[in-house]
Coordinates of C-alpha atoms in Angstrom, one line a residue:
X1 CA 0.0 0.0 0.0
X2 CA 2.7 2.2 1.0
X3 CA 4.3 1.9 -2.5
X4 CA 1.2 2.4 -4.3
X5 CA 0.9 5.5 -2.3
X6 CA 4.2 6.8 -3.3
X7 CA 3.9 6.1 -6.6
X8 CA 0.5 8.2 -7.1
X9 CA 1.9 10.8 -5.4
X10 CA 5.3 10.9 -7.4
X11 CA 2.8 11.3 -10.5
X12 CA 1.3 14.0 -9.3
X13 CA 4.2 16.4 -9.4
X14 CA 4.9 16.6 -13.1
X15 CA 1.0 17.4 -13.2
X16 CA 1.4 20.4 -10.6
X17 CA 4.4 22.0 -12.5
X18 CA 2.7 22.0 -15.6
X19 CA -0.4 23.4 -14.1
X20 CA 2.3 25.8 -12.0
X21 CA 3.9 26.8 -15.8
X22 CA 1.0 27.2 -17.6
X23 CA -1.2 29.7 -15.3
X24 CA 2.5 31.4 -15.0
X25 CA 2.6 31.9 -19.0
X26 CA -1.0 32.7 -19.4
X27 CA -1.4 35.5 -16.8
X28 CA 2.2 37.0 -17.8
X29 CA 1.5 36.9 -21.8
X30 CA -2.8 37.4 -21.2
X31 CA -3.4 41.4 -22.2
X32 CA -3.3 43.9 -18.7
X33 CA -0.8 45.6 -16.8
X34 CA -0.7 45.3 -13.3
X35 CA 1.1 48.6 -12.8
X36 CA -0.9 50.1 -14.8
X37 CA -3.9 49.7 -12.7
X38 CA -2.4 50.3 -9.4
X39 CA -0.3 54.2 -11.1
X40 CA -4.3 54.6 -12.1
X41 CA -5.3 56.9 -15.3
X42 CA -3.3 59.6 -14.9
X43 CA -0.2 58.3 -14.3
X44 CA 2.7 58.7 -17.5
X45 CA 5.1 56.0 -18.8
X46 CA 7.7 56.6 -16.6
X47 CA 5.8 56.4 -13.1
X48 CA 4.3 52.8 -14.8
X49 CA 7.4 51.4 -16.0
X50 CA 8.9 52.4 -12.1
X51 CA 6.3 50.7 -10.8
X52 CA 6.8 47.4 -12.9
X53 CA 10.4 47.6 -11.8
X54 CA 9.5 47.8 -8.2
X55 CA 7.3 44.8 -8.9
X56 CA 9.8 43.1 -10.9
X57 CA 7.8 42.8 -13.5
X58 CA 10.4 44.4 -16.2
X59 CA 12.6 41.2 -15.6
X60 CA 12.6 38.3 -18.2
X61 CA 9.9 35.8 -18.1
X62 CA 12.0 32.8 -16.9
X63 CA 13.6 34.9 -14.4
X64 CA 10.1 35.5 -13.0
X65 CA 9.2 32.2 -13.4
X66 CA 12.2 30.7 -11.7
X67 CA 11.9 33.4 -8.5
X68 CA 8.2 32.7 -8.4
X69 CA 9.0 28.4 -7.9
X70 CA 11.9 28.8 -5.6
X71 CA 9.6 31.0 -3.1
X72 CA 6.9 28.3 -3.8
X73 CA 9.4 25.6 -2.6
X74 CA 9.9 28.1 0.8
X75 CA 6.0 27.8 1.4
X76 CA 5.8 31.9 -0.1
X77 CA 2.8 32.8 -2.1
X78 CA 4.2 36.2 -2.3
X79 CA 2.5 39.6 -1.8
X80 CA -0.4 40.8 -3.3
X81 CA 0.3 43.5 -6.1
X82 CA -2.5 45.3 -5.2
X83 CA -2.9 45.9 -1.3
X84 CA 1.0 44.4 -0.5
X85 CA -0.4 42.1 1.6
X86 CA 0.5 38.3 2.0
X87 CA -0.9 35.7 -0.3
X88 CA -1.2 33.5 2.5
X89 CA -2.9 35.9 5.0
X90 CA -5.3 37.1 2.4
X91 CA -6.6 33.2 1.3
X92 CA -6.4 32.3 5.2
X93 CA -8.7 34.9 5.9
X94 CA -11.2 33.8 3.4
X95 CA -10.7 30.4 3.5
X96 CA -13.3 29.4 6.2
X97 CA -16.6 30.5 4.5
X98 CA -15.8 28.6 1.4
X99 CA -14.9 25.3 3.2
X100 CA -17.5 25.7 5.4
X101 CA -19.9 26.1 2.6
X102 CA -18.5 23.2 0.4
X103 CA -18.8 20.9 3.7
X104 CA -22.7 21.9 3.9
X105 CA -23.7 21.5 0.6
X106 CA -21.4 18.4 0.0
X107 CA -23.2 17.0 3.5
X108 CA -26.4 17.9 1.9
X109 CA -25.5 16.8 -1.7
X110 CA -25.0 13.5 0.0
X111 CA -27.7 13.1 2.1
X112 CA -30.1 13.9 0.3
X113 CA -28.8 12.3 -3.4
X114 CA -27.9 9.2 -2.3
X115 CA -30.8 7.9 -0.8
X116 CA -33.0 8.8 -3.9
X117 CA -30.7 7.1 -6.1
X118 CA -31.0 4.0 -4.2
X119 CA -35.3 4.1 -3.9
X120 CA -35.3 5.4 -8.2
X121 CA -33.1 2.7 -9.2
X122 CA -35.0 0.0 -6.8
X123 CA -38.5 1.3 -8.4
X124 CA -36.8 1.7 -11.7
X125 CA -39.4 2.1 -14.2
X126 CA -42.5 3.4 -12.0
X127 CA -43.2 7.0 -10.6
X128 CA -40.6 7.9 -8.3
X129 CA -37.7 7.1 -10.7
X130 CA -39.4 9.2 -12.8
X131 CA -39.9 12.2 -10.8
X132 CA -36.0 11.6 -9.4
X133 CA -34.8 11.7 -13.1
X134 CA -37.2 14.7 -14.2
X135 CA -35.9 16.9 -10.9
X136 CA -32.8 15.8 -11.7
X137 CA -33.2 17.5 -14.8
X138 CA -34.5 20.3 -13.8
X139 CA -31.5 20.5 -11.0
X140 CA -29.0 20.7 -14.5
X141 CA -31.0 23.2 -16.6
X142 CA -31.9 25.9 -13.8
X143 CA -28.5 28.2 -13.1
X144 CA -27.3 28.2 -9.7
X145 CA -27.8 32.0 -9.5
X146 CA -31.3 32.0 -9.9
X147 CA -32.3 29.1 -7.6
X148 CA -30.3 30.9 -5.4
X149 CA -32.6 34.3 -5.9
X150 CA -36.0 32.0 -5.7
X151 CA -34.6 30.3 -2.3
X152 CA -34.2 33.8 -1.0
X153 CA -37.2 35.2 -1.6
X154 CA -38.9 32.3 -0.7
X155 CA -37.5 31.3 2.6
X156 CA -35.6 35.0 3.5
X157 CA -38.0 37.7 2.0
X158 CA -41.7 35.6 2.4
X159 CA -41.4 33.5 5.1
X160 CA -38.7 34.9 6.7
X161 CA -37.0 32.0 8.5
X162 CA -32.8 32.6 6.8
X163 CA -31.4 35.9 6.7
X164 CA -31.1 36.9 3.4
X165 CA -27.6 37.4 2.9
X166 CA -24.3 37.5 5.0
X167 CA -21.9 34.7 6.4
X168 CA -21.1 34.6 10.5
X169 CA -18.1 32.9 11.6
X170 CA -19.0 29.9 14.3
X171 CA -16.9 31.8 16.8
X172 CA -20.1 34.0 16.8
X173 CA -22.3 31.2 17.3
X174 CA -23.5 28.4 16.0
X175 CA -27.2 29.1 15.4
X176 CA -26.0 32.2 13.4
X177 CA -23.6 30.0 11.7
X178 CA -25.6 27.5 10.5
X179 CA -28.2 29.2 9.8
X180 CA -26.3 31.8 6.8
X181 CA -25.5 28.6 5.6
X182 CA -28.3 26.6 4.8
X183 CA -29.4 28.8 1.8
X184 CA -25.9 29.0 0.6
X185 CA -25.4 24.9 0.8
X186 CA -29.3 24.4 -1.1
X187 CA -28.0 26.7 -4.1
X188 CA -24.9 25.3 -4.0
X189 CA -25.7 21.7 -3.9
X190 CA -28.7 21.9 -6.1
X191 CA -26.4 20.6 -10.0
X192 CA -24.9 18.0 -7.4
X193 CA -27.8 16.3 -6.2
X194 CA -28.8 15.7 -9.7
X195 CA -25.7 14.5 -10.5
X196 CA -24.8 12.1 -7.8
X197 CA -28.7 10.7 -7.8
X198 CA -28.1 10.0 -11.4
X199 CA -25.1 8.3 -10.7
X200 CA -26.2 6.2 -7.6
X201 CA -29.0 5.1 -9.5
X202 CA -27.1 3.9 -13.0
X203 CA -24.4 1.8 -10.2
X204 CA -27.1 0.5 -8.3
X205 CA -29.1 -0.8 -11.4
X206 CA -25.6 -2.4 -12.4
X207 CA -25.2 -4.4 -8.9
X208 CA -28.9 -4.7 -8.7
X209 CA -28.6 -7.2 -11.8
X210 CA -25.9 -9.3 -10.4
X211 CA -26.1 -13.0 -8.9
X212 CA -25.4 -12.2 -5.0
X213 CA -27.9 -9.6 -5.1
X214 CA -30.5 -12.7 -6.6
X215 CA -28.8 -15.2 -3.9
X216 CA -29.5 -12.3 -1.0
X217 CA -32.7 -12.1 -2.2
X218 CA -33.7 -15.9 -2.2
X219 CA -32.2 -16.2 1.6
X220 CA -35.6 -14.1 2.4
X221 CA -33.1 -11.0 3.6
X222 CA -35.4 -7.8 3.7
X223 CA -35.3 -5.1 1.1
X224 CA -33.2 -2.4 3.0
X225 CA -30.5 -5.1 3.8
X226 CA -29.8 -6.2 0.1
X227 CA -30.1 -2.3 -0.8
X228 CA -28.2 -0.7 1.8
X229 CA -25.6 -3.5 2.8
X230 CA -24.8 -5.4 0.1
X231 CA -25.8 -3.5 -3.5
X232 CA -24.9 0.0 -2.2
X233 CA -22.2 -0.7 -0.7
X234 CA -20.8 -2.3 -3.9
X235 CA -22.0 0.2 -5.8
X236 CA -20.1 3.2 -3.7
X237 CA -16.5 3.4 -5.2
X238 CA -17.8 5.2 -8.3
X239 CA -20.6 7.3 -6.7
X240 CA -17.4 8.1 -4.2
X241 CA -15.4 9.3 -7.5
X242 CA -18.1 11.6 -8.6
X243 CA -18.4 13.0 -4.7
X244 CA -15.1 13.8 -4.1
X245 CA -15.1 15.4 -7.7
X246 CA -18.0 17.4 -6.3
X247 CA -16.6 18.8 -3.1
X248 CA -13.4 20.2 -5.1
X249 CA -15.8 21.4 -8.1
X250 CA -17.4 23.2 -4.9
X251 CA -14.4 24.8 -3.7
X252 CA -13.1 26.3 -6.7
X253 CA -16.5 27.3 -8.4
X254 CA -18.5 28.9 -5.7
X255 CA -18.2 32.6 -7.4
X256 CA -21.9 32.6 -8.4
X257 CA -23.1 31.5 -4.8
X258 CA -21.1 33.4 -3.0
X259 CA -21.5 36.7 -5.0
X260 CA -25.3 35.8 -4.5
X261 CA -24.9 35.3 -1.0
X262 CA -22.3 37.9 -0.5
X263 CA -20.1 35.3 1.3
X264 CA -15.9 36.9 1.6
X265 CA -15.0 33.4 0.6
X266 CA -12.3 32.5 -2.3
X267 CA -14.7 32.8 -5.0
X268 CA -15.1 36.2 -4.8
X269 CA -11.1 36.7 -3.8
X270 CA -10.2 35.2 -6.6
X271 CA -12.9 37.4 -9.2
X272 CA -10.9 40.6 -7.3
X273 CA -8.1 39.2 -8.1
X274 CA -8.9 38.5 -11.8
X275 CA -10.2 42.0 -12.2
X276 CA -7.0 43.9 -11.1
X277 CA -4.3 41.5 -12.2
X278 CA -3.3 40.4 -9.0
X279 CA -0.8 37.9 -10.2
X280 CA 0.4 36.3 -6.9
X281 CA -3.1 35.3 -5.6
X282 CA -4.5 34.2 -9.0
X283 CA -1.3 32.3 -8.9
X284 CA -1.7 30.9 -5.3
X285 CA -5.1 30.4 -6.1
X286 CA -5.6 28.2 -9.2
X287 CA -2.4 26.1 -7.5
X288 CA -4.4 25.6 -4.3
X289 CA -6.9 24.0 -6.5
X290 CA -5.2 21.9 -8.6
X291 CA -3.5 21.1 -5.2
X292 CA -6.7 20.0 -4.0
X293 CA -8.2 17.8 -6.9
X294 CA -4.7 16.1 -7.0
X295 CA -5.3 15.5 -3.1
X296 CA -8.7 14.1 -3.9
X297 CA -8.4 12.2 -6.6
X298 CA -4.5 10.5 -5.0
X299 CA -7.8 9.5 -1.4
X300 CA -10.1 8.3 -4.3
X301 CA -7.1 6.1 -6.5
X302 CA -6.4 4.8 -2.9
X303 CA -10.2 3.7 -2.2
X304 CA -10.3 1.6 -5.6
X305 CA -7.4 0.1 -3.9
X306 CA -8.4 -0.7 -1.1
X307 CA -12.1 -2.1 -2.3
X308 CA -10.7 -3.6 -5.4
X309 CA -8.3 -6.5 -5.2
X310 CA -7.3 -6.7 -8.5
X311 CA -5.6 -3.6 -8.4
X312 CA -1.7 -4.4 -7.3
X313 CA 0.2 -2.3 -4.8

């Protein structure tokens, strides 16, 4: 196991210094100027061209490029170009409301997805697979932002029971935590749920048609047993796949919800970011996330090694 853990790992650094080299080349050669924006509109060649050089932004390419890696390889992001403040300490500080919200509506994705895959693909053909399928649908044509704006005047503006906007940190409480969340996890979650259901129903209709599932079946085991213990359960590592695909699809594209929601989470860091030419946090950024779907998919590549044993350490 250990090997096999190396191994994946090993392959994944080839894949984070081309993802490193290629977000380098397309921010440095995409059209903007840094400088340019921070001298503002009055400013004249000479006060932008000190700037870039005070930026280091006049030096060659690879010398950027090479500068940029070796403070990577020291655990520096570097300093914002914008508001000279650390990468680090700007993503820390907005790190928690995007986690937090990709842990609720990946909790509620879950919840909620799984167990109507399992009931449409055990009543395949008869109401309620048909209503889970045409929701489904509906949950992948509808945009995320306007779900979002029916939830909240639904449940903030007519009913009243969610705030309307807003994220509280759980050091302020946990009612007022949770409770900024739930609207935020519903809009987020809403393409996953359809997703995953679809996909826990087409693995469970494969398992469902195998022999054990026919031999459980003839030992007079109840329903929920063969569905729950024995076909799901078979059935999990690729509904697993597509989860952890999820949660890192939440992290990285929560912009809509969160500009909906007005969360300060990475989605809307990174849009700033993108809109002034902040090179060092779109940098940090896109790494961090290609950091995290290699992470996820190195836990899931371990799973179908652990659950499959044809697959050789």
């Amino acid at each position: 196991m250990l090997g096999y853990f190396i191994r994946r790992l090993l392959a994944a650094i080839p894949v984070m210094l081309v993802v490193a080299l290629s977000v380098f080349l397309l921010l440095r050669l995409s059209p903007g100027d840094p400088a340019t924006i921070i001298a503002g509109e009055m400013a004249d060649a000479e006060q932008v061209n000190n700037i870039r050089t005070a930026l280091g932004l006049n030096e060659p390419l690879h010398t950027q490029f090479f500068i940029w890696i070796g403070n990577l390889l020291q655990g520096d992001f570097g300093t914002s170009l914008i508001s000279q403040t650390s990468v680090m300490s700007m993503i820390s500080q907005r790190l928690e409301p995007t986690i937090s919200l990709a842990l609720a509506a990946i909790t509620l994705t879950v919840i909620v997805a799984v167990p109507l895959g399992v009931i449409a693909a055990w009543k395949q053909g008869k109401w309620i697979d048909n209503l889970v399928m045409s929701t489904s649908v509906v949950g992948f044509s509808v945009p995320v932002f306007v779900i979002g704006y029916i939830l909240i005047q639904v449940f903030a503006i007519e009913l009243k029971w969610l705030p309307v906007q807003g994220y509280r940190s759980i050091d302020e409480g946990i009612g007022e935590f949770i409770s900024r969340l739930i609207l935020p996890a519903m809009t987020l979650s809403s393409v996953y749920i359809a997703l995953i259901a679809r996909m826990t129903r087409a693995s469970m209709l494969e398992v469902l048609g195998e022999d054990y599932i026919r031999t459980a079946r003839a030992k007079g085991l109840g329903q929920r047993i063969v569905l729950f213990r024995h076909a799901l359960r078979n059935a999990a590592v690729p509904i697993l796949t597509v989860v952890g695909a999820g949660f890192a699809l939440m992290v990285s594209g929560v912009v809509v919800t969160e500009t909906v929601f007005n969360i300060p989470g990475l989605g809307r860091l990174i849009v700033d970011a993108v809109l002034s030419r902040d090179y060092p946090v779109i940098q940090a950024l896109i790494l961090l996330t290609a950091g995290l779907y290699v992470v996820i998919n190195l836990l899931i590549d371990l799973s179908y090694a652990i659950t499959d044993p044809r697959i050789r350490y």
